[in-house]
Amino acid sequence: MATLQETLAKQIPGLRDEVKGLVKANGNKVISEVTVKQAYGGMRGIKGLVCDTSFVDPEKGLIIRGHPLLEIKHLLPEEGFFLLLTGDIPDKAALKALHDDYDKRAGVPDYVWKVLEAMPEDSHPMCMFDTGILVMQRESVFAKAYEEGIQKAEYWQPVLEDSLTLLARLPELAAGVYRIRYKKGARIPYTNGLDWGGNYAKMLGVTDDESFADLMRLYLLFHSDHEGGNVSAFSCHTVASALSDPYYAVSAGLNGLAGPLHGLANQMCLKWVLGLIDKYGGVPTKEQLAQMTQETLDSGQVIPGYGHAVLRKTDPRYTGFLEFGKQHFPDDPIFKTVATLFEVVPPILGKIEKIADPWPNVDAGSGALLYHYGLTEFQYYTVLFAVSRAQGMLSQMIVNRALGTPITRPKSVGTPWVKNFLAEQAKA
Ligand code: AMX
């Protein structure tokens, strides 16, 4: 089978023709309407973006290029990246070529470590990770090619180059952030010939337990993409649409991921669960969990790890993590608490009319698994999410540059405009 680069080069002309033809023949057909509520409400549900890498079905959850996530959970995350980008699962030779390519590109430059080591000790790991990415921006081959006058039809090639370099380096950067921020001793070097998730697990240096590497592989696959409209993907998309290079754009997306309603929810979730165990001196009973859920809601806070803007059923990513925990350490107290919350929280949230989705999302369970292996610094958890999500953001970016997607610029209106529009409508 062809390499990633060759596969894309073969696919792109046909993809361009297909989209061009679609728009030419149907450009004025309406696929979505916008209500006043949507305009004021985070544009929820408006179909105004195209994303071919993945789709989130409200009932079934994440579908990557037609494959429901739990049906492909055996894939390595880098196989998932190949799939996101091309729609094909790589065969052995194509995967080996990708691994060899990563091996050649790996190696976070020394100047990055100097910057990170100079940051204040209480810096958030997400800020350090993002900073590391931004500092490497000077290496962007896309930015250089653009300056030198590259043709629009070729943009995707240096964007792919930057993407592969970034992906090759992100596990090392993220592991380095962990070891610097939490004073874990010398950084552990990248190992040539080891897969992406296995390498990351090794460089973190948390445990030698091989099942931790399996968890990392699962984690890095599960968080990789969630269609185009979530905060990180959409932010990244908007920034990249200005032809900012992948370093700038991924960093922008990850700044959104660092919000507590998005990727930071996994940190918040574990903090909440640990607080529950601490309060009750062990695994709380169902009654105690119900009481604390109610108290958290009454204090005006959200229950982290529950609810979703698109999903209306249990997130299959949560189901996958729950299965992993049940298989490897069903009696771990934190895992047990997380599993019991699944029985307790949805009926309570389900009774609150305004909550559209009472079910657990990806962040409800992942932290308990990481904690079990000794990765207890939960402020760090969003960095793991970030390494994974970079694969989705970059795949979407490469496709968009291949298609020549223009700069993002929706129209905004003011409240007087809305009032006037409604008054005119009432008259008509
Ligand atoms: N606990 C308490 N209240 C919740 C809730 C939860 N888990 N989920 C939703 N609500 C509330 C909202 O805060 C909102 O209240 P408001 O009208 O008073 O502001 C109301 O219910 C309606 O919200 P919604 O339409 O159901 O959800 P949304 O699309 O606006 O927001 C999300 C989705 C994820 C931000 C929200 O469910 C939430 O805050 N969940 C907790 C945080 C979390 O787990 N985030 C991670 C999401 C997955 C990810 O990106 N990693």
CSV table of C-alpha atoms and ligand atoms in Angstrom, one decimal:
chain,number,residue,atom,x,y,z
A,1,MET,CA,0.0,0.0,0.0
A,2,ALA,CA,1.1,3.6,-0.7
A,3,THR,CA,2.5,5.8,2.0
A,4,LEU,CA,0.4,8.5,3.6
A,5,GLN,CA,1.9,11.2,1.4
A,6,GLU,CA,1.4,9.1,-1.8
A,7,THR,CA,-2.2,8.2,-0.8
A,8,LEU,CA,-3.1,11.8,-0.3
A,9,ALA,CA,-1.4,12.9,-3.5
A,10,LYS,CA,-3.5,10.4,-5.4
A,11,GLN,CA,-6.8,11.2,-3.6
A,12,ILE,CA,-6.7,15.0,-3.6
A,13,PRO,CA,-7.4,15.8,-7.3
A,14,GLY,CA,-10.5,13.6,-7.2
A,15,LEU,CA,-11.6,15.2,-3.9
A,16,ARG,CA,-11.2,18.7,-5.3
A,17,ASP,CA,-13.2,17.8,-8.4
A,18,GLU,CA,-16.0,16.2,-6.4
A,19,VAL,CA,-16.4,19.2,-4.0
A,20,LYS,CA,-16.1,21.7,-6.9
A,21,GLY,CA,-18.8,19.9,-8.8
A,22,LEU,CA,-21.1,19.6,-5.8
A,23,VAL,CA,-20.8,23.3,-5.0
A,24,LYS,CA,-21.3,24.3,-8.7
A,25,ALA,CA,-24.4,22.2,-9.1
A,26,ASN,CA,-26.0,22.8,-5.7
A,27,GLY,CA,-24.4,26.0,-4.3
A,28,ASN,CA,-27.7,27.7,-3.6
A,29,LYS,CA,-29.5,24.7,-1.9
A,30,VAL,CA,-30.3,25.3,1.8
A,31,ILE,CA,-28.9,22.7,4.3
A,32,SER,CA,-29.6,24.6,7.5
A,33,GLU,CA,-31.5,27.5,9.0
A,34,VAL,CA,-30.6,29.7,11.9
A,35,THR,CA,-33.0,30.6,14.7
A,36,VAL,CA,-32.6,33.5,17.1
A,37,LYS,CA,-31.9,31.0,19.9
A,38,GLN,CA,-29.0,29.4,17.9
A,39,ALA,CA,-27.5,32.8,17.1
A,40,TYR,CA,-27.4,33.7,20.8
A,41,GLY,CA,-26.7,30.1,21.9
A,42,GLY,CA,-23.3,29.1,20.6
A,43,MET,CA,-24.5,28.3,17.1
A,44,ARG,CA,-25.6,24.9,18.4
A,45,GLY,CA,-26.8,22.6,15.7
A,46,ILE,CA,-26.3,25.0,12.7
A,47,LYS,CA,-24.8,23.1,9.8
A,48,GLY,CA,-22.3,25.7,8.5
A,49,LEU,CA,-19.1,23.7,8.4
A,50,VAL,CA,-17.9,20.7,6.4
A,51,CYS,CA,-15.7,18.1,8.1
A,52,ASP,CA,-14.8,14.9,6.3
A,53,THR,CA,-12.6,13.3,8.9
A,54,SER,CA,-15.2,12.3,11.4
A,55,PHE,CA,-18.9,12.7,12.4
A,56,VAL,CA,-20.6,12.7,15.8
A,57,ASP,CA,-23.9,11.0,15.7
A,58,PRO,CA,-26.1,12.1,18.7
A,59,GLU,CA,-27.1,8.5,19.4
A,60,LYS,CA,-24.0,6.6,18.3
A,61,GLY,CA,-21.2,9.0,19.1
A,62,LEU,CA,-17.9,9.3,17.2
A,63,ILE,CA,-17.7,7.8,13.7
A,64,ILE,CA,-14.3,8.1,12.0
A,65,ARG,CA,-14.6,7.9,8.2
A,66,GLY,CA,-17.7,5.6,8.5
A,67,HIS,CA,-16.3,3.4,11.3
A,68,PRO,CA,-18.0,3.6,14.7
A,69,LEU,CA,-15.3,4.2,17.3
A,70,LEU,CA,-15.7,1.0,19.3
A,71,GLU,CA,-15.4,-1.1,16.2
A,72,ILE,CA,-11.9,0.3,15.5
A,73,LYS,CA,-10.7,0.5,19.1
A,74,HIS,CA,-7.9,-2.0,18.3
A,75,LEU,CA,-6.2,0.5,16.0
A,76,LEU,CA,-3.1,2.3,17.0
A,77,PRO,CA,-3.6,6.1,17.3
A,78,GLU,CA,-1.3,6.7,14.3
A,79,GLU,CA,-3.4,4.2,12.3
A,80,GLY,CA,-6.3,6.3,13.4
A,81,PHE,CA,-4.6,9.4,12.1
A,82,PHE,CA,-4.0,7.7,8.7
A,83,LEU,CA,-7.7,6.8,8.6
A,84,LEU,CA,-8.8,10.3,9.6
A,85,LEU,CA,-6.8,11.8,6.9
A,86,THR,CA,-7.3,9.4,4.0
A,87,GLY,CA,-10.3,7.2,4.9
A,88,ASP,CA,-8.0,4.2,4.6
A,89,ILE,CA,-6.6,2.0,7.4
A,90,PRO,CA,-2.9,1.6,6.6
A,91,ASP,CA,-1.5,-1.8,5.9
A,92,LYS,CA,1.8,-3.0,7.6
A,93,ALA,CA,4.0,-1.3,5.0
A,94,ALA,CA,2.2,2.0,5.1
A,95,LEU,CA,2.2,2.0,8.9
A,96,LYS,CA,5.9,1.1,9.0
A,97,ALA,CA,6.6,4.0,6.6
A,98,LEU,CA,4.7,6.4,8.9
A,99,HIS,CA,6.7,5.1,12.0
A,100,ASP,CA,10.0,5.5,10.1
A,101,ASP,CA,8.9,9.0,9.1
A,102,TYR,CA,8.1,9.9,12.7
A,103,ASP,CA,11.4,8.5,13.8
A,104,LYS,CA,13.2,10.8,11.4
A,105,ARG,CA,11.3,13.9,12.5
A,106,ALA,CA,11.3,13.2,16.3
A,107,GLY,CA,13.6,15.3,18.5
A,108,VAL,CA,12.3,18.4,20.3
A,109,PRO,CA,14.9,21.1,19.9
A,110,ASP,CA,16.9,22.2,22.9
A,111,TYR,CA,15.7,25.7,22.8
A,112,VAL,CA,12.2,24.5,23.6
A,113,TRP,CA,13.4,22.9,26.8
A,114,LYS,CA,15.2,26.0,27.8
A,115,VAL,CA,12.0,28.1,27.4
A,116,LEU,CA,9.9,25.5,29.4
A,117,GLU,CA,12.5,25.2,32.1
A,118,ALA,CA,12.4,29.0,32.5
A,119,MET,CA,8.7,29.1,33.1
A,120,PRO,CA,7.3,29.7,36.6
A,121,GLU,CA,7.0,26.5,38.6
A,122,ASP,CA,3.2,26.9,39.0
A,123,SER,CA,2.6,27.2,35.2
A,124,HIS,CA,-0.3,25.1,34.0
A,125,PRO,CA,1.0,22.1,32.0
A,126,MET,CA,-1.4,23.0,29.1
A,127,CYS,CA,0.2,26.5,29.0
A,128,MET,CA,3.7,24.9,29.0
A,129,PHE,CA,2.7,22.4,26.2
A,130,ASP,CA,1.1,25.2,24.1
A,131,THR,CA,4.2,27.4,24.7
A,132,GLY,CA,6.4,24.5,23.4
A,133,ILE,CA,4.4,24.3,20.3
A,134,LEU,CA,4.4,28.1,19.7
A,135,VAL,CA,8.2,28.3,20.3
A,136,MET,CA,8.7,25.8,17.5
A,137,GLN,CA,6.7,27.9,15.0
A,138,ARG,CA,10.0,29.3,13.6
A,139,GLU,CA,10.4,25.8,12.0
A,140,SER,CA,7.2,25.9,10.0
A,141,VAL,CA,7.9,24.9,6.4
A,142,PHE,CA,4.5,26.1,5.4
A,143,ALA,CA,5.2,29.7,6.7
A,144,LYS,CA,8.5,29.6,4.8
A,145,ALA,CA,6.9,28.3,1.6
A,146,TYR,CA,4.2,30.9,1.7
A,147,GLU,CA,6.7,33.6,2.1
A,148,GLU,CA,8.5,32.3,-1.0
A,149,GLY,CA,5.3,32.3,-3.0
A,150,ILE,CA,4.0,28.7,-3.1
A,151,GLN,CA,1.0,28.1,-5.3
A,152,LYS,CA,-2.4,27.6,-3.6
A,153,ALA,CA,-2.8,24.1,-5.0
A,154,GLU,CA,0.3,23.0,-3.2
A,155,TYR,CA,-0.4,24.4,0.2
A,156,TRP,CA,-1.4,21.1,1.6
A,157,GLN,CA,2.1,19.6,1.1
A,158,PRO,CA,4.0,21.9,3.5
A,159,VAL,CA,1.0,21.8,5.9
A,160,LEU,CA,1.4,18.0,5.9
A,161,GLU,CA,5.1,18.3,6.4
A,162,ASP,CA,4.5,20.6,9.5
A,163,SER,CA,1.8,18.3,10.7
A,164,LEU,CA,4.0,15.2,10.6
A,165,THR,CA,6.9,17.0,12.3
A,166,LEU,CA,4.5,18.3,15.0
A,167,LEU,CA,3.0,14.8,15.6
A,168,ALA,CA,6.4,13.2,15.7
A,169,ARG,CA,7.4,15.6,18.4
A,170,LEU,CA,4.3,16.1,20.5
A,171,PRO,CA,4.6,13.0,22.7
A,172,GLU,CA,8.2,13.9,23.6
A,173,LEU,CA,7.2,17.5,24.2
A,174,ALA,CA,4.2,16.5,26.4
A,175,ALA,CA,6.3,13.9,28.3
A,176,GLY,CA,9.0,16.5,28.8
A,177,VAL,CA,6.4,19.0,30.2
A,178,TYR,CA,5.3,16.3,32.7
A,179,ARG,CA,8.8,15.6,33.9
A,180,ILE,CA,9.8,19.3,34.1
A,181,ARG,CA,6.6,20.5,35.7
A,182,TYR,CA,6.4,17.7,38.3
A,183,LYS,CA,10.2,17.4,38.9
A,184,LYS,CA,10.3,13.8,37.8
A,185,GLY,CA,14.1,13.9,37.0
A,186,ALA,CA,15.8,13.7,33.6
A,187,ARG,CA,13.7,13.6,30.5
A,188,ILE,CA,13.4,10.1,29.0
A,189,PRO,CA,14.4,10.0,25.3
A,190,TYR,CA,12.3,9.0,22.3
A,191,THR,CA,12.8,5.4,21.2
A,192,ASN,CA,13.1,4.7,17.5
A,193,GLY,CA,11.0,1.8,16.3
A,194,LEU,CA,8.4,2.1,19.1
A,195,ASP,CA,4.9,3.1,18.3
A,196,TRP,CA,3.4,6.6,19.1
A,197,GLY,CA,1.5,5.7,22.2
A,198,GLY,CA,4.1,3.2,23.5
A,199,ASN,CA,6.7,5.9,23.1
A,200,TYR,CA,4.7,8.5,24.9
A,201,ALA,CA,4.0,6.0,27.8
A,202,LYS,CA,7.7,5.2,28.0
A,203,MET,CA,8.8,8.9,28.0
A,204,LEU,CA,6.3,9.8,30.7
A,205,GLY,CA,8.1,7.3,32.9
A,206,VAL,CA,5.1,6.7,35.2
A,207,THR,CA,5.2,2.9,35.2
A,208,ASP,CA,6.6,-0.1,33.2
A,209,ASP,CA,3.3,-1.9,33.3
A,210,GLU,CA,2.6,-2.7,29.6
A,211,SER,CA,-1.1,-2.2,30.1
A,212,PHE,CA,-0.4,1.5,30.7
A,213,ALA,CA,1.0,1.7,27.2
A,214,ASP,CA,-2.2,0.0,26.0
A,215,LEU,CA,-4.3,2.6,27.9
A,216,MET,CA,-2.3,5.4,26.2
A,217,ARG,CA,-2.9,3.9,22.8
A,218,LEU,CA,-6.6,3.7,23.5
A,219,TYR,CA,-6.6,7.2,25.0
A,220,LEU,CA,-4.7,8.7,22.0
A,221,LEU,CA,-7.1,7.1,19.6
A,222,PHE,CA,-10.3,8.0,21.4
A,223,HIS,CA,-9.6,11.7,21.8
A,224,SER,CA,-8.2,12.3,18.3
A,225,ASP,CA,-11.2,13.9,16.6
A,226,HIS,CA,-14.8,14.9,17.2
A,227,GLU,CA,-16.0,16.4,13.9
A,228,GLY,CA,-15.4,20.1,13.1
A,229,GLY,CA,-17.5,22.3,15.4
A,230,ASN,CA,-16.1,21.6,18.9
A,231,VAL,CA,-14.2,24.5,20.4
A,232,SER,CA,-10.7,23.1,19.7
A,233,ALA,CA,-11.3,22.0,16.2
A,234,PHE,CA,-13.3,25.1,15.2
A,235,SER,CA,-10.8,27.4,16.8
A,236,CYS,CA,-7.9,25.7,15.0
A,237,HIS,CA,-9.9,25.7,11.7
A,238,THR,CA,-10.6,29.4,12.0
A,239,VAL,CA,-7.0,30.3,12.7
A,240,ALA,CA,-5.7,28.0,9.9
A,241,SER,CA,-8.2,29.5,7.5
A,242,ALA,CA,-6.2,32.8,7.7
A,243,LEU,CA,-3.3,30.7,6.5
A,244,SER,CA,-1.6,30.9,9.9
A,245,ASP,CA,0.7,27.8,9.9
A,246,PRO,CA,-0.1,24.6,11.8
A,247,TYR,CA,2.0,25.6,14.8
A,248,TYR,CA,-0.1,28.7,15.4
A,249,ALA,CA,-3.4,27.0,14.5
A,250,VAL,CA,-2.9,23.9,16.7
A,251,SER,CA,-1.8,26.1,19.6
A,252,ALA,CA,-5.0,28.2,19.2
A,253,GLY,CA,-7.1,25.0,19.2
A,254,LEU,CA,-5.4,23.7,22.3
A,255,ASN,CA,-6.0,27.0,24.1
A,256,GLY,CA,-9.7,26.3,23.7
A,257,LEU,CA,-9.2,22.7,24.8
A,258,ALA,CA,-7.8,24.1,28.0
A,259,GLY,CA,-11.2,25.4,29.0
A,260,PRO,CA,-13.2,23.6,31.8
A,261,LEU,CA,-16.2,23.1,29.6
A,262,HIS,CA,-14.1,21.4,27.0
A,263,GLY,CA,-10.8,19.4,27.6
A,264,LEU,CA,-10.1,20.6,31.1
A,265,ALA,CA,-13.3,18.7,32.2
A,266,ASN,CA,-11.2,15.6,32.7
A,267,GLN,CA,-9.1,17.4,35.3
A,268,MET,CA,-12.2,18.8,37.0
A,269,CYS,CA,-13.8,15.4,36.9
A,270,LEU,CA,-11.1,13.6,38.7
A,271,LYS,CA,-10.7,16.4,41.2
A,272,TRP,CA,-14.5,16.1,42.0
A,273,VAL,CA,-14.3,12.3,42.3
A,274,LEU,CA,-11.2,12.4,44.6
A,275,GLY,CA,-13.1,15.0,46.7
A,276,LEU,CA,-16.0,12.6,47.1
A,277,ILE,CA,-13.7,9.7,48.2
A,278,ASP,CA,-12.0,12.0,50.6
A,279,LYS,CA,-15.2,13.3,52.1
A,280,TYR,CA,-16.6,9.8,52.7
A,281,GLY,CA,-13.3,8.2,53.6
A,282,GLY,CA,-13.5,5.6,50.8
A,283,VAL,CA,-15.8,4.6,48.0
A,284,PRO,CA,-19.1,6.4,48.6
A,285,THR,CA,-22.4,4.7,48.6
A,286,LYS,CA,-25.0,5.4,45.9
A,287,GLU,CA,-27.0,7.5,48.3
A,288,GLN,CA,-23.9,9.6,49.2
A,289,LEU,CA,-23.0,10.1,45.5
A,290,ALA,CA,-26.6,11.2,44.8
A,291,GLN,CA,-26.5,13.6,47.7
A,292,MET,CA,-23.2,15.1,46.5
A,293,THR,CA,-24.4,15.3,42.9
A,294,GLN,CA,-27.4,17.3,44.2
A,295,GLU,CA,-25.2,19.5,46.4
A,296,THR,CA,-22.8,20.3,43.5
A,297,LEU,CA,-25.8,21.2,41.3
A,298,ASP,CA,-27.4,23.3,44.1
A,299,SER,CA,-24.1,25.3,44.4
A,300,GLY,CA,-24.5,26.3,40.8
A,301,GLN,CA,-21.6,24.1,39.4
A,302,VAL,CA,-21.8,21.6,36.6
A,303,ILE,CA,-21.2,17.9,37.1
A,304,PRO,CA,-17.9,17.5,35.2
A,305,GLY,CA,-17.8,14.7,32.7
A,306,TYR,CA,-21.6,14.7,32.1
A,307,GLY,CA,-23.5,16.3,29.3
A,308,HIS,CA,-22.6,17.2,25.7
A,309,ALA,CA,-23.4,19.7,23.0
A,310,VAL,CA,-24.1,17.0,20.4
A,311,LEU,CA,-24.3,13.6,22.1
A,312,ARG,CA,-27.6,12.4,23.5
A,313,LYS,CA,-26.5,9.0,24.7
A,314,THR,CA,-23.6,7.6,26.7
A,315,ASP,CA,-20.4,8.6,24.9
A,316,PRO,CA,-18.8,5.4,23.4
A,317,ARG,CA,-15.4,6.8,24.4
A,318,TYR,CA,-16.6,6.6,28.0
A,319,THR,CA,-17.9,3.1,27.4
A,320,GLY,CA,-14.5,2.0,26.0
A,321,PHE,CA,-12.7,3.4,29.1
A,322,LEU,CA,-15.2,1.7,31.4
A,323,GLU,CA,-14.6,-1.6,29.7
A,324,PHE,CA,-10.8,-1.1,30.0
A,325,GLY,CA,-11.1,-0.4,33.8
A,326,LYS,CA,-13.5,-3.4,34.3
A,327,GLN,CA,-11.0,-5.6,32.5
A,328,HIS,CA,-7.8,-4.4,34.3
A,329,PHE,CA,-8.8,-3.2,37.8
A,330,PRO,CA,-12.5,-3.4,38.6
A,331,ASP,CA,-11.8,-3.0,42.4
A,332,ASP,CA,-9.8,0.2,42.2
A,333,PRO,CA,-11.7,2.6,44.5
A,334,ILE,CA,-11.5,5.5,42.2
A,335,PHE,CA,-12.6,3.4,39.2
A,336,LYS,CA,-15.4,2.0,41.3
A,337,THR,CA,-16.6,5.5,42.2
A,338,VAL,CA,-16.6,6.5,38.6
A,339,ALA,CA,-18.5,3.4,37.6
A,340,THR,CA,-21.1,4.0,40.4
A,341,LEU,CA,-21.5,7.6,39.4
A,342,PHE,CA,-22.6,6.3,36.0
A,343,GLU,CA,-25.6,4.7,37.7
A,344,VAL,CA,-26.4,7.7,39.9
A,345,VAL,CA,-25.8,10.9,37.9
A,346,PRO,CA,-27.8,10.4,34.7
A,347,PRO,CA,-31.2,9.9,36.5
A,348,ILE,CA,-30.6,13.1,38.5
A,349,LEU,CA,-29.5,15.2,35.5
A,350,GLY,CA,-32.3,13.6,33.4
A,351,LYS,CA,-34.9,15.3,35.7
A,352,ILE,CA,-33.5,18.7,35.0
A,353,GLU,CA,-35.4,19.9,32.0
A,354,LYS,CA,-32.8,22.3,30.6
A,355,ILE,CA,-30.0,19.7,30.4
A,356,ALA,CA,-30.1,18.2,26.9
A,357,ASP,CA,-27.8,15.3,27.6
A,358,PRO,CA,-27.6,13.7,31.1
A,359,TRP,CA,-25.1,11.0,30.0
A,360,PRO,CA,-21.3,10.7,30.6
A,361,ASN,CA,-18.9,12.1,28.1
A,362,VAL,CA,-15.3,11.1,27.4
A,363,ASP,CA,-14.0,13.0,30.4
A,364,ALA,CA,-16.1,11.2,33.1
A,365,GLY,CA,-13.9,8.0,33.2
A,366,SER,CA,-10.5,8.6,31.7
A,367,GLY,CA,-8.9,10.2,34.7
A,368,ALA,CA,-9.6,7.3,37.0
A,369,LEU,CA,-7.7,5.0,34.7
A,370,LEU,CA,-4.7,7.3,34.5
A,371,TYR,CA,-4.7,7.7,38.3
A,372,HIS,CA,-4.6,4.0,38.8
A,373,TYR,CA,-1.3,3.8,37.0
A,374,GLY,CA,0.3,6.5,39.1
A,375,LEU,CA,-0.3,9.4,36.8
A,376,THR,CA,-1.9,11.3,39.7
A,377,GLU,CA,-1.2,14.9,38.6
A,378,PHE,CA,-4.6,15.5,37.2
A,379,GLN,CA,-3.8,19.1,36.1
A,380,TYR,CA,-1.8,17.3,33.4
A,381,TYR,CA,-4.6,15.2,32.0
A,382,THR,CA,-5.7,17.8,29.4
A,383,VAL,CA,-2.2,17.6,27.9
A,384,LEU,CA,-2.8,13.9,27.0
A,385,PHE,CA,-6.1,15.0,25.4
A,386,ALA,CA,-4.2,17.7,23.5
A,387,VAL,CA,-1.6,15.3,22.1
A,388,SER,CA,-4.4,13.1,20.8
A,389,ARG,CA,-6.6,15.9,19.5
A,390,ALA,CA,-3.7,17.4,17.5
A,391,GLN,CA,-4.2,14.4,15.1
A,392,GLY,CA,-7.8,15.5,14.4
A,393,MET,CA,-7.1,19.2,14.1
A,394,LEU,CA,-4.2,18.6,11.7
A,395,SER,CA,-6.1,16.1,9.6
A,396,GLN,CA,-8.9,18.6,9.2
A,397,MET,CA,-6.4,21.3,8.3
A,398,ILE,CA,-4.6,19.3,5.6
A,399,VAL,CA,-7.9,18.4,4.0
A,400,ASN,CA,-9.0,22.0,4.1
A,401,ARG,CA,-5.8,23.3,2.5
A,402,ALA,CA,-6.1,20.6,-0.1
A,403,LEU,CA,-9.6,21.8,-0.9
A,404,GLY,CA,-8.6,25.5,-0.9
A,405,THR,CA,-11.2,26.2,1.9
A,406,PRO,CA,-11.4,30.0,2.2
A,407,ILE,CA,-10.9,32.2,5.3
A,408,THR,CA,-13.7,31.7,7.9
A,409,ARG,CA,-15.9,34.8,8.2
A,410,PRO,CA,-19.5,34.2,9.3
A,411,LYS,CA,-21.7,37.3,9.5
A,412,SER,CA,-22.6,38.7,12.9
A,413,VAL,CA,-25.5,41.0,13.7
A,414,GLY,CA,-26.3,43.1,16.8
A,415,THR,CA,-29.3,42.9,19.1
A,416,PRO,CA,-30.9,46.0,17.5
A,417,TRP,CA,-30.7,44.2,14.2
A,418,VAL,CA,-32.4,41.2,15.6
A,419,LYS,CA,-35.1,43.3,17.2
A,420,ASN,CA,-35.7,45.2,14.0
A,421,PHE,CA,-35.8,42.0,12.0
A,422,LEU,CA,-38.4,40.5,14.3
A,423,ALA,CA,-40.5,43.7,14.2
A,424,GLU,CA,-40.4,43.7,10.4
A,425,GLN,CA,-41.4,40.0,10.4
A,426,ALA,CA,-44.3,40.7,12.8
A,427,LYS,CA,-45.6,43.4,10.4
A,428,ALA,CA,-45.5,41.2,7.3
B,1,AMX,N1,-24.1,19.6,35.0
B,1,AMX,C1,-24.9,20.7,35.3
B,1,AMX,N2,-25.5,21.4,34.4
B,1,AMX,C2,-25.4,21.1,33.1
B,1,AMX,C3,-24.6,20.0,32.8
B,1,AMX,C4,-23.9,19.2,33.8
B,1,AMX,N3,-23.1,18.2,33.5
B,1,AMX,N4,-24.6,19.9,31.4
B,1,AMX,C5,-25.4,20.9,31.0
B,1,AMX,N5,-25.9,21.6,32.0
B,1,AMX,C6,-26.6,22.8,32.0
B,1,AMX,C7,-25.8,23.9,31.2
B,1,AMX,O1,-24.9,24.5,32.1
B,1,AMX,C8,-26.9,24.8,30.8
B,1,AMX,O2,-27.3,25.6,31.9
B,1,AMX,P1,-27.7,27.2,31.7
B,1,AMX,O3,-28.7,27.3,30.7
B,1,AMX,O4,-28.1,27.6,33.1
B,1,AMX,O5,-26.4,27.8,31.3
B,1,AMX,C9,-28.1,23.9,30.5
B,1,AMX,O6,-27.8,22.7,31.2
B,1,AMX,C10,-28.2,23.5,29.0
B,1,AMX,O7,-27.0,23.0,28.5
B,1,AMX,P2,-27.0,21.9,27.4
B,1,AMX,O8,-27.7,22.4,26.2
B,1,AMX,O9,-27.4,20.6,27.9
B,1,AMX,O10,-25.4,21.8,27.1
B,1,AMX,P3,-24.5,22.7,26.3
B,1,AMX,O11,-24.5,22.2,24.9
B,1,AMX,O12,-24.8,24.1,26.5
B,1,AMX,O13,-23.1,22.4,27.0
B,1,AMX,C11,-21.4,21.0,28.0
B,1,AMX,C12,-22.4,21.2,26.8
B,1,AMX,C13,-20.5,19.9,27.7
B,1,AMX,C14,-20.5,22.3,28.0
B,1,AMX,C15,-22.2,20.9,29.3
B,1,AMX,O14,-22.9,19.7,29.3
B,1,AMX,C16,-21.3,20.9,30.5
B,1,AMX,O15,-20.9,21.9,31.0
B,1,AMX,N6,-20.8,19.7,31.0
B,1,AMX,C17,-19.9,19.6,32.1
B,1,AMX,C18,-18.5,19.9,31.6
B,1,AMX,C19,-18.0,18.8,30.7
B,1,AMX,O16,-18.1,17.6,31.1
B,1,AMX,N7,-17.3,19.1,29.6
B,1,AMX,C20,-16.7,18.2,28.7
B,1,AMX,C21,-17.4,18.0,27.4
B,1,AMX,C22,-16.7,17.0,26.5
B,1,AMX,C23,-15.4,17.7,26.0
B,1,AMX,O17,-15.4,18.6,25.3
B,1,AMX,N8,-14.3,17.2,26.5
